[in-house]
Short mmCIF file of C-alpha atoms and ligand atoms in Angstrom, two decimals:
data_model
loop_
_atom_site.label_atom_id
_atom_site.label_comp_id
_atom_site.label_asym_id
_atom_site.label_seq_id
_atom_site.Cartn_x
_atom_site.Cartn_y
_atom_site.Cartn_z
CA UNK A 17 52.24 -28.10 -16.77
CA UNK A 18 54.99 -30.03 -18.60
CA UNK A 19 57.89 -28.07 -20.10
CA UNK A 20 57.21 -27.06 -23.66
CA UNK A 21 59.86 -27.17 -26.40
CA UNK A 22 61.32 -23.82 -27.61
CA UNK A 23 58.78 -22.06 -29.78
CA UNK A 24 60.44 -21.01 -33.06
CA UNK A 25 57.48 -18.86 -33.98
CA UNK A 26 57.74 -16.77 -30.80
CA UNK A 27 61.52 -16.49 -30.70
CA UNK A 28 62.28 -16.24 -34.43
CA UNK A 29 59.41 -15.58 -36.78
CA UNK A 30 57.20 -13.33 -34.66
CA UNK A 31 59.91 -10.74 -33.84
CA UNK A 32 60.78 -10.67 -37.53
CA UNK A 33 57.19 -10.13 -38.66
CA UNK A 34 56.04 -7.84 -35.84
CA UNK A 35 59.21 -5.77 -35.36
CA UNK A 36 61.98 -6.11 -37.96
CA UNK A 37 59.72 -6.11 -41.01
CA UNK A 38 57.02 -4.19 -39.14
CA UNK A 39 54.51 -5.96 -41.37
CA UNK A 40 51.06 -4.37 -41.52
CA UNK A 41 48.83 -6.67 -39.43
CA UNK A 42 45.99 -6.87 -41.96
CA UNK A 43 48.32 -7.50 -44.92
CA UNK A 44 50.11 -10.19 -43.00
CA UNK A 45 46.77 -11.73 -42.09
CA UNK A 46 45.66 -11.85 -45.72
CA UNK A 47 49.00 -13.33 -46.80
CA UNK A 48 48.75 -16.00 -44.10
CA UNK A 49 45.23 -16.92 -45.24
CA UNK A 50 46.41 -17.08 -48.86
CA UNK A 51 49.29 -19.38 -47.95
CA UNK A 52 47.06 -21.63 -45.83
CA UNK A 53 44.44 -21.80 -48.59
CA UNK A 54 47.14 -22.87 -51.06
CA UNK A 55 48.66 -25.45 -48.71
CA UNK A 56 45.32 -26.97 -47.79
CA UNK A 57 43.80 -27.09 -51.28
CA UNK A 58 42.61 -30.51 -52.38
CA UNK A 59 45.77 -32.36 -53.41
CA UNK A 60 43.77 -34.33 -55.96
CA UNK A 61 43.54 -31.09 -57.95
CA UNK A 62 46.41 -29.06 -59.30
CA UNK A 63 49.02 -30.82 -61.49
CA UNK A 64 52.64 -30.28 -60.53
CA UNK A 65 51.75 -28.85 -57.12
CA UNK A 66 50.12 -32.12 -56.07
CA UNK A 67 53.10 -33.87 -54.41
CA UNK A 68 54.17 -30.62 -52.74
CA UNK A 69 50.73 -30.16 -51.22
CA UNK A 70 50.45 -33.74 -50.07
CA UNK A 71 53.79 -33.43 -48.29
CA UNK A 72 52.86 -30.08 -46.76
CA UNK A 73 49.54 -31.41 -45.49
CA UNK A 74 51.00 -34.48 -43.85
CA UNK A 75 53.78 -32.28 -42.39
CA UNK A 76 51.22 -29.88 -40.89
CA UNK A 77 49.21 -32.74 -39.42
CA UNK A 78 52.28 -34.35 -37.90
CA UNK A 79 53.50 -31.07 -36.43
CA UNK A 80 50.28 -29.50 -35.19
CA UNK A 81 47.60 -32.12 -34.52
CA UNK A 82 47.07 -33.94 -31.27
CA UNK A 83 44.43 -36.63 -31.23
CA UNK A 84 43.24 -38.21 -27.99
CA UNK A 85 39.80 -39.63 -27.33
CA UNK A 86 39.78 -38.03 -23.84
CA UNK A 87 39.43 -34.63 -25.55
CA UNK A 88 36.57 -35.61 -27.84
CA UNK A 89 32.93 -34.74 -27.21
CA UNK A 90 29.58 -34.97 -28.91
CA UNK A 91 27.51 -31.82 -28.70
CA UNK A 92 24.32 -31.07 -30.63
CA UNK A 93 24.85 -34.39 -32.41
CA UNK A 94 28.19 -33.15 -33.76
CA UNK A 95 31.48 -34.86 -33.06
CA UNK A 96 34.32 -32.62 -31.81
CA UNK A 97 37.73 -34.31 -31.75
CA UNK A 98 39.08 -31.49 -29.62
CA UNK A 99 37.37 -28.71 -27.62
CA UNK A 100 39.58 -26.02 -29.20
CA UNK A 101 38.29 -24.12 -32.20
CA UNK A 102 39.19 -21.13 -34.33
CA UNK A 103 37.16 -18.03 -33.40
CA UNK A 104 35.08 -16.02 -35.86
CA UNK A 105 36.70 -13.21 -37.80
CA UNK A 106 39.94 -14.97 -38.68
CA UNK A 107 38.65 -16.64 -41.85
CA UNK A 108 35.59 -14.55 -42.65
CA UNK A 109 35.19 -15.81 -46.22
CA UNK A 110 36.21 -19.41 -45.61
CA UNK A 111 39.26 -19.08 -47.87
CA UNK A 112 41.36 -21.37 -45.67
CA UNK A 113 38.51 -23.60 -44.44
CA UNK A 114 40.42 -26.77 -45.31
CA UNK A 115 43.50 -25.66 -43.37
CA UNK A 116 42.05 -25.49 -39.86
CA UNK A 117 41.83 -29.25 -39.22
CA UNK A 118 45.46 -29.54 -40.37
CA UNK A 119 46.49 -27.03 -37.71
CA UNK A 120 44.97 -29.01 -34.86
CA UNK A 121 41.64 -27.22 -34.48
CA UNK A 122 38.66 -29.33 -33.43
CA UNK A 123 36.27 -26.93 -35.18
CA UNK A 124 36.36 -23.60 -36.98
CA UNK A 125 33.90 -20.73 -37.10
CA UNK A 126 33.80 -18.87 -40.41
CA UNK A 127 32.43 -15.36 -40.87
CA UNK A 128 31.18 -13.00 -39.76
CA UNK A 129 29.41 -13.05 -43.06
CA UNK A 130 26.62 -10.66 -44.04
CA UNK A 131 23.78 -10.95 -46.56
CA UNK A 132 25.35 -8.20 -48.70
CA UNK A 133 29.05 -8.23 -49.57
CA UNK A 134 30.70 -5.21 -47.94
CA UNK A 135 34.19 -3.65 -47.78
CA UNK A 136 34.25 -2.93 -44.04
CA UNK A 137 35.73 0.18 -42.46
CA UNK A 138 38.56 2.25 -43.95
CA UNK A 139 42.11 1.00 -43.29
CA UNK A 140 44.12 0.93 -41.09
CA UNK A 141 41.65 -1.00 -38.94
CA UNK A 142 43.68 -3.70 -37.21
CA UNK A 143 46.41 -2.92 -34.66
CA UNK A 144 48.61 -5.04 -32.40
CA UNK A 145 49.05 -3.99 -28.78
CA UNK A 146 52.01 -6.19 -27.77
CA UNK A 147 52.46 -4.55 -24.35
CA UNK A 148 48.95 -5.78 -23.51
CA UNK A 149 49.09 -9.10 -25.44
CA UNK A 150 46.08 -7.69 -27.28
CA UNK A 151 44.74 -6.39 -30.57
CA UNK A 152 42.40 -3.56 -31.47
CA UNK A 153 40.21 -4.05 -34.51
CA UNK A 154 37.49 -2.10 -36.24
CA UNK A 155 37.25 -4.26 -39.35
CA UNK A 156 33.48 -3.70 -39.71
CA UNK A 157 32.55 -7.11 -41.15
CA UNK A 158 34.57 -6.85 -44.35
CA UNK A 159 33.38 -9.93 -46.25
CA UNK A 160 32.34 -11.18 -49.67
CA UNK A 161 28.77 -11.95 -48.60
CA UNK A 162 26.75 -15.05 -47.74
CA UNK A 163 26.23 -16.25 -51.31
CA UNK A 164 29.96 -16.13 -52.06
CA UNK A 165 30.70 -18.13 -48.90
CA UNK A 166 28.12 -20.75 -49.87
CA UNK A 167 29.73 -21.06 -53.32
CA UNK A 168 33.21 -21.34 -51.85
CA UNK A 169 32.15 -24.04 -49.42
CA UNK A 170 30.42 -25.91 -52.19
CA UNK A 171 33.76 -26.01 -53.98
CA UNK A 172 36.00 -26.64 -50.97
CA UNK A 173 34.05 -28.57 -48.43
CA UNK A 174 32.01 -31.74 -48.74
CA UNK A 175 29.43 -32.05 -45.95
CA UNK A 176 29.62 -35.84 -45.95
CA UNK A 177 33.34 -35.78 -45.58
CA UNK A 178 33.80 -33.00 -43.00
CA UNK A 179 36.96 -33.44 -41.01
CA UNK A 180 35.72 -30.97 -38.35
CA UNK A 181 32.46 -29.13 -37.60
CA UNK A 182 32.24 -25.74 -39.32
CA UNK A 183 30.38 -22.94 -37.61
CA UNK A 184 29.07 -20.00 -39.62
CA UNK A 185 28.80 -16.66 -37.88
CA UNK A 186 26.13 -14.30 -39.25
CA UNK A 187 26.08 -10.51 -38.96
CA UNK A 188 23.86 -7.69 -40.16
CA UNK A 189 24.81 -5.91 -43.39
CA UNK A 190 25.81 -2.33 -42.68
CA UNK A 191 23.34 -0.94 -45.25
CA UNK A 192 20.39 -2.70 -43.63
CA UNK A 193 18.55 -0.57 -41.06
CA UNK A 194 18.37 -2.07 -37.56
CA UNK A 195 14.56 -2.47 -37.91
CA UNK A 196 15.12 -4.86 -40.82
CA UNK A 197 17.84 -6.86 -39.09
CA UNK A 198 15.76 -10.06 -38.78
CA UNK A 199 15.23 -10.31 -42.56
CA UNK A 200 18.92 -9.64 -43.18
CA UNK A 201 20.11 -12.41 -40.80
CA UNK A 202 17.49 -14.72 -42.28
CA UNK A 203 18.75 -14.11 -45.85
CA UNK A 204 22.29 -15.13 -44.83
CA UNK A 205 21.03 -18.14 -42.93
CA UNK A 206 18.97 -19.36 -45.90
CA UNK A 207 21.94 -18.97 -48.26
CA UNK A 208 24.20 -20.96 -45.95
CA UNK A 209 22.03 -23.41 -44.07
CA UNK A 210 23.31 -26.45 -45.97
CA UNK A 211 26.93 -25.55 -45.29
CA UNK A 212 27.31 -24.97 -41.58
CA UNK A 213 27.41 -27.50 -38.76
CA UNK A 214 26.19 -24.73 -36.44
CA UNK A 215 25.20 -21.08 -36.86
CA UNK A 216 25.83 -18.01 -34.75
CA UNK A 217 23.83 -14.80 -34.49
CA UNK A 218 26.47 -12.15 -33.93
CA UNK A 219 24.93 -9.17 -32.17
CA UNK A 220 28.04 -8.20 -30.27
CA UNK A 221 30.54 -6.63 -32.66
CA UNK A 222 31.31 -3.03 -31.69
CA UNK A 223 32.22 -2.20 -35.30
CA UNK A 224 28.85 -2.05 -37.04
CA UNK A 225 26.89 1.02 -35.90
CA UNK A 226 24.08 0.04 -33.53
CA UNK A 227 24.67 -3.71 -33.84
CA UNK A 228 25.11 -4.27 -30.13
CA UNK A 229 21.69 -2.72 -29.51
CA UNK A 230 20.33 -5.90 -31.07
CA UNK A 231 21.28 -7.64 -27.82
CA UNK A 232 18.29 -5.96 -26.14
CA UNK A 233 15.44 -8.41 -25.55
CA UNK A 234 12.90 -6.64 -27.81
CA UNK A 235 15.44 -6.38 -30.66
CA UNK A 236 16.89 -9.88 -30.38
CA UNK A 237 13.57 -11.67 -30.07
CA UNK A 238 12.33 -11.06 -33.66
CA UNK A 239 15.72 -12.16 -35.04
CA UNK A 240 15.67 -15.43 -33.11
CA UNK A 241 11.99 -15.97 -33.96
CA UNK A 242 12.65 -15.50 -37.70
CA UNK A 243 15.69 -17.75 -37.73
CA UNK A 244 14.18 -20.55 -35.65
CA UNK A 245 11.00 -20.63 -37.71
CA UNK A 246 13.11 -21.17 -40.86
CA UNK A 247 15.41 -23.59 -39.07
CA UNK A 248 14.01 -26.92 -40.31
CA UNK A 249 15.40 -29.50 -39.91
CA UNK A 250 16.90 -27.93 -36.77
CA UNK A 251 20.53 -26.87 -36.97
CA UNK A 252 22.28 -25.70 -33.80
CA UNK A 253 21.83 -21.93 -33.51
CA UNK A 254 23.85 -19.92 -30.98
CA UNK A 255 24.11 -16.25 -30.05
CA UNK A 256 27.44 -14.47 -29.54
CA UNK A 257 27.49 -11.85 -26.83
CA UNK A 258 29.60 -8.93 -25.68
CA UNK A 259 31.73 -8.90 -22.54
CA UNK A 260 30.43 -5.36 -21.89
CA UNK A 261 26.86 -6.41 -21.07
CA UNK A 262 25.66 -5.73 -17.55
CA UNK A 263 24.87 -8.95 -15.68
CA UNK A 264 21.11 -8.19 -15.71
CA UNK A 265 21.11 -7.84 -19.52
CA UNK A 266 23.08 -11.03 -19.78
CA UNK A 267 20.43 -12.88 -17.79
CA UNK A 268 17.77 -11.52 -20.17
CA UNK A 269 19.65 -12.95 -23.14
CA UNK A 270 20.11 -16.31 -21.42
CA UNK A 271 16.37 -16.53 -20.76
CA UNK A 272 15.60 -15.59 -24.33
CA UNK A 273 18.10 -18.15 -25.62
CA UNK A 274 16.36 -20.81 -23.58
CA UNK A 275 12.88 -19.84 -24.65
CA UNK A 276 13.90 -19.90 -28.33
CA UNK A 277 15.65 -23.26 -27.82
CA UNK A 278 19.05 -21.95 -28.88
CA UNK A 279 21.82 -24.53 -28.84
CA UNK A 280 24.13 -22.35 -26.78
CA UNK A 281 25.90 -19.05 -26.21
CA UNK A 282 29.31 -17.85 -27.37
CA UNK A 283 30.99 -15.74 -24.71
CA UNK A 284 32.51 -13.35 -25.62
CA UNK A 285 33.26 -10.92 -28.41
CA UNK A 286 35.77 -8.04 -28.09
CA UNK A 287 35.41 -5.27 -25.49
CA UNK A 288 35.07 -1.53 -25.95
CA UNK A 289 36.62 -0.98 -22.52
CA UNK A 290 40.07 0.65 -22.49
CA UNK A 291 40.65 0.04 -18.76
CA UNK A 292 44.04 -1.21 -17.57
CA UNK A 293 45.71 -0.96 -21.00
CA UNK A 294 49.47 -0.32 -20.95
CA UNK A 295 49.46 0.80 -24.57
CA UNK A 296 48.90 4.53 -24.91
CA UNK A 297 49.11 5.07 -28.66
CA UNK A 298 48.50 3.00 -31.78
CA UNK A 299 51.06 2.56 -34.58
CA UNK A 300 49.43 5.62 -36.21
CA UNK A 301 50.41 7.73 -33.18
CA UNK A 302 46.77 8.23 -32.13
CA UNK A 303 45.74 7.62 -28.51
CA UNK A 304 44.18 4.17 -28.00
CA UNK A 305 41.64 5.59 -25.60
CA UNK A 306 39.90 7.63 -28.30
CA UNK A 307 40.17 5.14 -31.14
CA UNK A 308 37.06 3.18 -32.09
CA UNK A 309 37.24 -0.61 -32.14
CA UNK A 310 37.13 -3.72 -30.01
CA UNK A 311 39.98 -5.00 -27.85
CA UNK A 312 40.76 -8.72 -27.91
CA UNK A 313 43.35 -10.88 -26.20
CA UNK A 314 44.53 -10.77 -22.59
CA UNK A 315 42.45 -7.72 -21.51
CA UNK A 316 39.18 -9.56 -22.23
CA UNK A 317 40.23 -12.84 -20.57
CA UNK A 318 38.85 -12.36 -17.09
CA UNK A 319 35.49 -10.85 -18.00
CA UNK A 320 34.88 -13.54 -20.63
CA UNK A 321 35.48 -16.20 -17.99
CA UNK A 322 33.14 -14.42 -15.56
CA UNK A 323 30.43 -14.30 -18.21
CA UNK A 324 30.87 -18.03 -18.88
CA UNK A 325 30.56 -18.78 -15.17
CA UNK A 326 27.44 -16.65 -14.88
CA UNK A 327 25.75 -18.40 -17.81
CA UNK A 328 26.69 -21.81 -16.47
CA UNK A 329 25.38 -21.00 -12.99
CA UNK A 330 22.17 -19.42 -14.25
CA UNK A 331 21.35 -22.38 -16.50
CA UNK A 332 22.69 -25.05 -14.12
CA UNK A 333 24.94 -26.15 -16.94
CA UNK A 334 21.97 -26.88 -19.21
CA UNK A 335 22.96 -24.52 -22.04
CA UNK A 336 26.26 -25.32 -23.78
CA UNK A 337 28.77 -22.46 -23.86
CA UNK A 338 31.60 -21.75 -26.28
CA UNK A 339 34.16 -19.75 -24.31
CA UNK A 340 36.42 -17.25 -26.07
CA UNK A 341 38.56 -14.31 -24.99
CA UNK A 342 42.22 -14.13 -24.06
CA UNK A 343 43.14 -17.81 -24.39
CA UNK A 344 46.92 -18.02 -24.89
CA UNK A 345 47.68 -21.27 -23.05
CA UNK A 346 46.25 -24.53 -21.75
CA UNK A 347 45.80 -22.89 -18.35
CA UNK A 348 43.62 -20.19 -19.94
CA UNK A 349 41.56 -22.81 -21.79
CA UNK A 350 41.23 -24.90 -18.62
CA UNK A 351 39.97 -21.85 -16.69
CA UNK A 352 37.20 -21.32 -19.26
CA UNK A 353 36.25 -25.01 -19.44
CA UNK A 354 36.10 -25.38 -15.67
CA UNK A 355 34.05 -22.16 -15.44
CA UNK A 356 31.50 -23.86 -17.69
CA UNK A 357 32.55 -23.77 -21.37
CA UNK A 358 32.10 -27.04 -23.27
CA UNK A 359 34.18 -25.72 -26.16
CA UNK A 360 36.68 -22.87 -26.43
CA UNK A 361 38.03 -20.72 -29.27
CA UNK A 362 41.13 -18.65 -29.95
CA UNK A 363 41.95 -15.75 -32.21
CA UNK A 364 44.45 -13.26 -30.73
CA UNK A 365 46.34 -15.95 -28.79
CA UNK A 366 47.03 -17.80 -32.05
CA UNK A 367 48.54 -14.66 -33.57
CA UNK A 368 50.83 -14.16 -30.55
CA UNK A 369 51.67 -17.79 -29.78
CA UNK A 370 51.80 -19.19 -33.30
CA UNK A 371 50.59 -22.30 -35.11
CA UNK A 372 51.72 -24.71 -32.39
CA UNK A 373 49.14 -23.31 -29.98
CA UNK A 374 46.32 -25.80 -30.62
CA UNK A 375 48.55 -28.78 -29.97
CA UNK A 376 50.13 -27.14 -26.94
CA UNK A 377 46.69 -26.44 -25.47
CA UNK A 378 45.50 -30.00 -26.12
CA UNK A 379 48.58 -31.45 -24.45
CA UNK A 380 48.14 -29.14 -21.47
CA UNK A 381 44.46 -30.07 -21.15
CA UNK A 382 45.39 -33.77 -21.11
CA UNK A 383 47.87 -33.03 -18.30
CA UNK A 384 45.13 -31.27 -16.36
CA UNK A 385 42.77 -34.24 -16.82
CA UNK A 386 45.48 -36.53 -15.41
CA UNK A 387 46.15 -34.18 -12.52
CA UNK A 388 42.46 -34.08 -11.59
CA UNK A 389 41.89 -37.79 -12.14
CA UNK A 390 39.30 -37.12 -14.88
CA UNK A 391 38.59 -39.47 -17.75
CA UNK A 392 37.34 -36.98 -20.32
CA UNK A 393 37.14 -33.26 -20.99
CA UNK A 394 33.38 -33.25 -20.55
CA UNK A 395 33.91 -34.11 -16.87
CA UNK A 396 35.92 -30.88 -16.47
CA UNK A 397 33.13 -28.63 -17.81
CA UNK A 398 31.87 -26.45 -14.98
CA UNK A 399 34.15 -27.98 -12.35
CA UNK A 400 34.93 -24.52 -10.90
CA UNK A 401 31.61 -22.93 -11.74
CA UNK A 402 30.85 -21.93 -8.18
CA UNK A 403 33.96 -19.75 -7.77
CA UNK A 404 33.10 -16.07 -8.01
C1 FMN B 29 40.79 -8.86 -36.09
C2 FMN B 29 39.60 -9.48 -35.44
C3 FMN B 29 38.44 -9.64 -36.16
C4 FMN B 29 37.31 -10.21 -35.55
N1 FMN B 29 36.19 -10.40 -36.30
C5 FMN B 29 35.12 -11.01 -35.73
C6 FMN B 29 33.96 -11.27 -36.50
O1 FMN B 29 33.91 -11.01 -37.69
N2 FMN B 29 32.92 -11.86 -35.89
C7 FMN B 29 32.94 -12.22 -34.56
O2 FMN B 29 31.96 -12.78 -34.06
N3 FMN B 29 34.04 -12.00 -33.82
C8 FMN B 29 35.12 -11.41 -34.38
N4 FMN B 29 36.24 -11.19 -33.63
C9 FMN B 29 36.19 -11.54 -32.18
C10 FMN B 29 36.78 -12.92 -31.91
O3 FMN B 29 36.07 -13.94 -32.55
C11 FMN B 29 36.81 -13.20 -30.39
O4 FMN B 29 35.48 -13.24 -29.93
C12 FMN B 29 37.55 -12.11 -29.61
O5 FMN B 29 38.65 -11.63 -30.33
C13 FMN B 29 38.05 -12.64 -28.26
O6 FMN B 29 38.92 -13.74 -28.45
P1 FMN B 29 40.53 -13.62 -28.47
O7 FMN B 29 40.94 -12.88 -27.25
O8 FMN B 29 41.00 -15.05 -28.52
O9 FMN B 29 40.88 -12.88 -29.71
C14 FMN B 29 37.37 -10.63 -34.20
C15 FMN B 29 38.54 -10.46 -33.48
C16 FMN B 29 39.66 -9.90 -34.08
C17 FMN B 29 40.93 -9.74 -33.27
#
């Protein structure tokens, strides 16, 4: 891969934020979202701030966006300028929805949003594990609820003038019993169906009690049935799965996804495994091994890629996959795409590598296309799907 220029975020800003200031990860996250929301607000609104915003937005575009038709694809009738998107959980309430295209993302997934607004788990609930290039979170779907997201998007986002596709990731409200999950997902879907380009049934977060049990065939089926029967005209509906599923359970979900005509599968969410972690204790001094939460970043990379390959093989590439888990570089994205992912997403890698990551990945993917003599990214999908 071509040499990359020095990364000011990694050498200057990140050490300051992570170490010198020892900024609380969740506070820093909220401040970043606030800043991005301000920068990306519609420049036509807002008096004296107008010229400042215009300049900031064209500066962001110039610095972070990479446009090349070889990276574009049409999937589910939607146009994706780039295969790299923002993963769910970063912008749960869509505060910074307008910022993601300015930072080089080809799509962004908002949420997880639930039918009822909810505060999530007690803080602290987000920890960095720098020795493992990872994070541990037990946020618990803290979000303002589906109706609030619909209102925000109505104000911020104009469906006819969407710069990128917006996914909306739906979860079950904590107060709703598992037996009533289908109605709960359906309520969120109905509130938001005019605002998403695609929708995701999230049954794989480890941070809502019992949620991952909804991945079982008999639990998932009524949810998919309820959503698909209300899904007219048809919007792309995907399911997001855990990396901790046994292969046999994974095959069950794939078959169900196909029989309910889902648009695809997102693989994967965070893992509850603590294997191979270097980090022993969290910032609170408590042992990582016994702390609840999901691990993201490098430790989930390999299993996520295996899951992608398995889905691709089992469906003979007929069911589109969004690959996510441990992408920190173009090589990581390429591994997921060639295993079978049509699109990929990042969360933890963006926190560690900084805002230049989307552009860096796009440039690296273009280099890979050249190296392999391919004309477009869609030709790379599944290229290494028979490796085991
Ligand atoms: C702090 C944090 C919050 C997350 N919240 C959600 C969420 O609300 N919904 C969801 O589907 N995934 C959520 N995820 C999982 C990510 O979308 C992604 O699947 C996972 O982190 C693996 O990707 P990564 O290694 O690039 O982070 C969250 C991840 C992190 C680190």
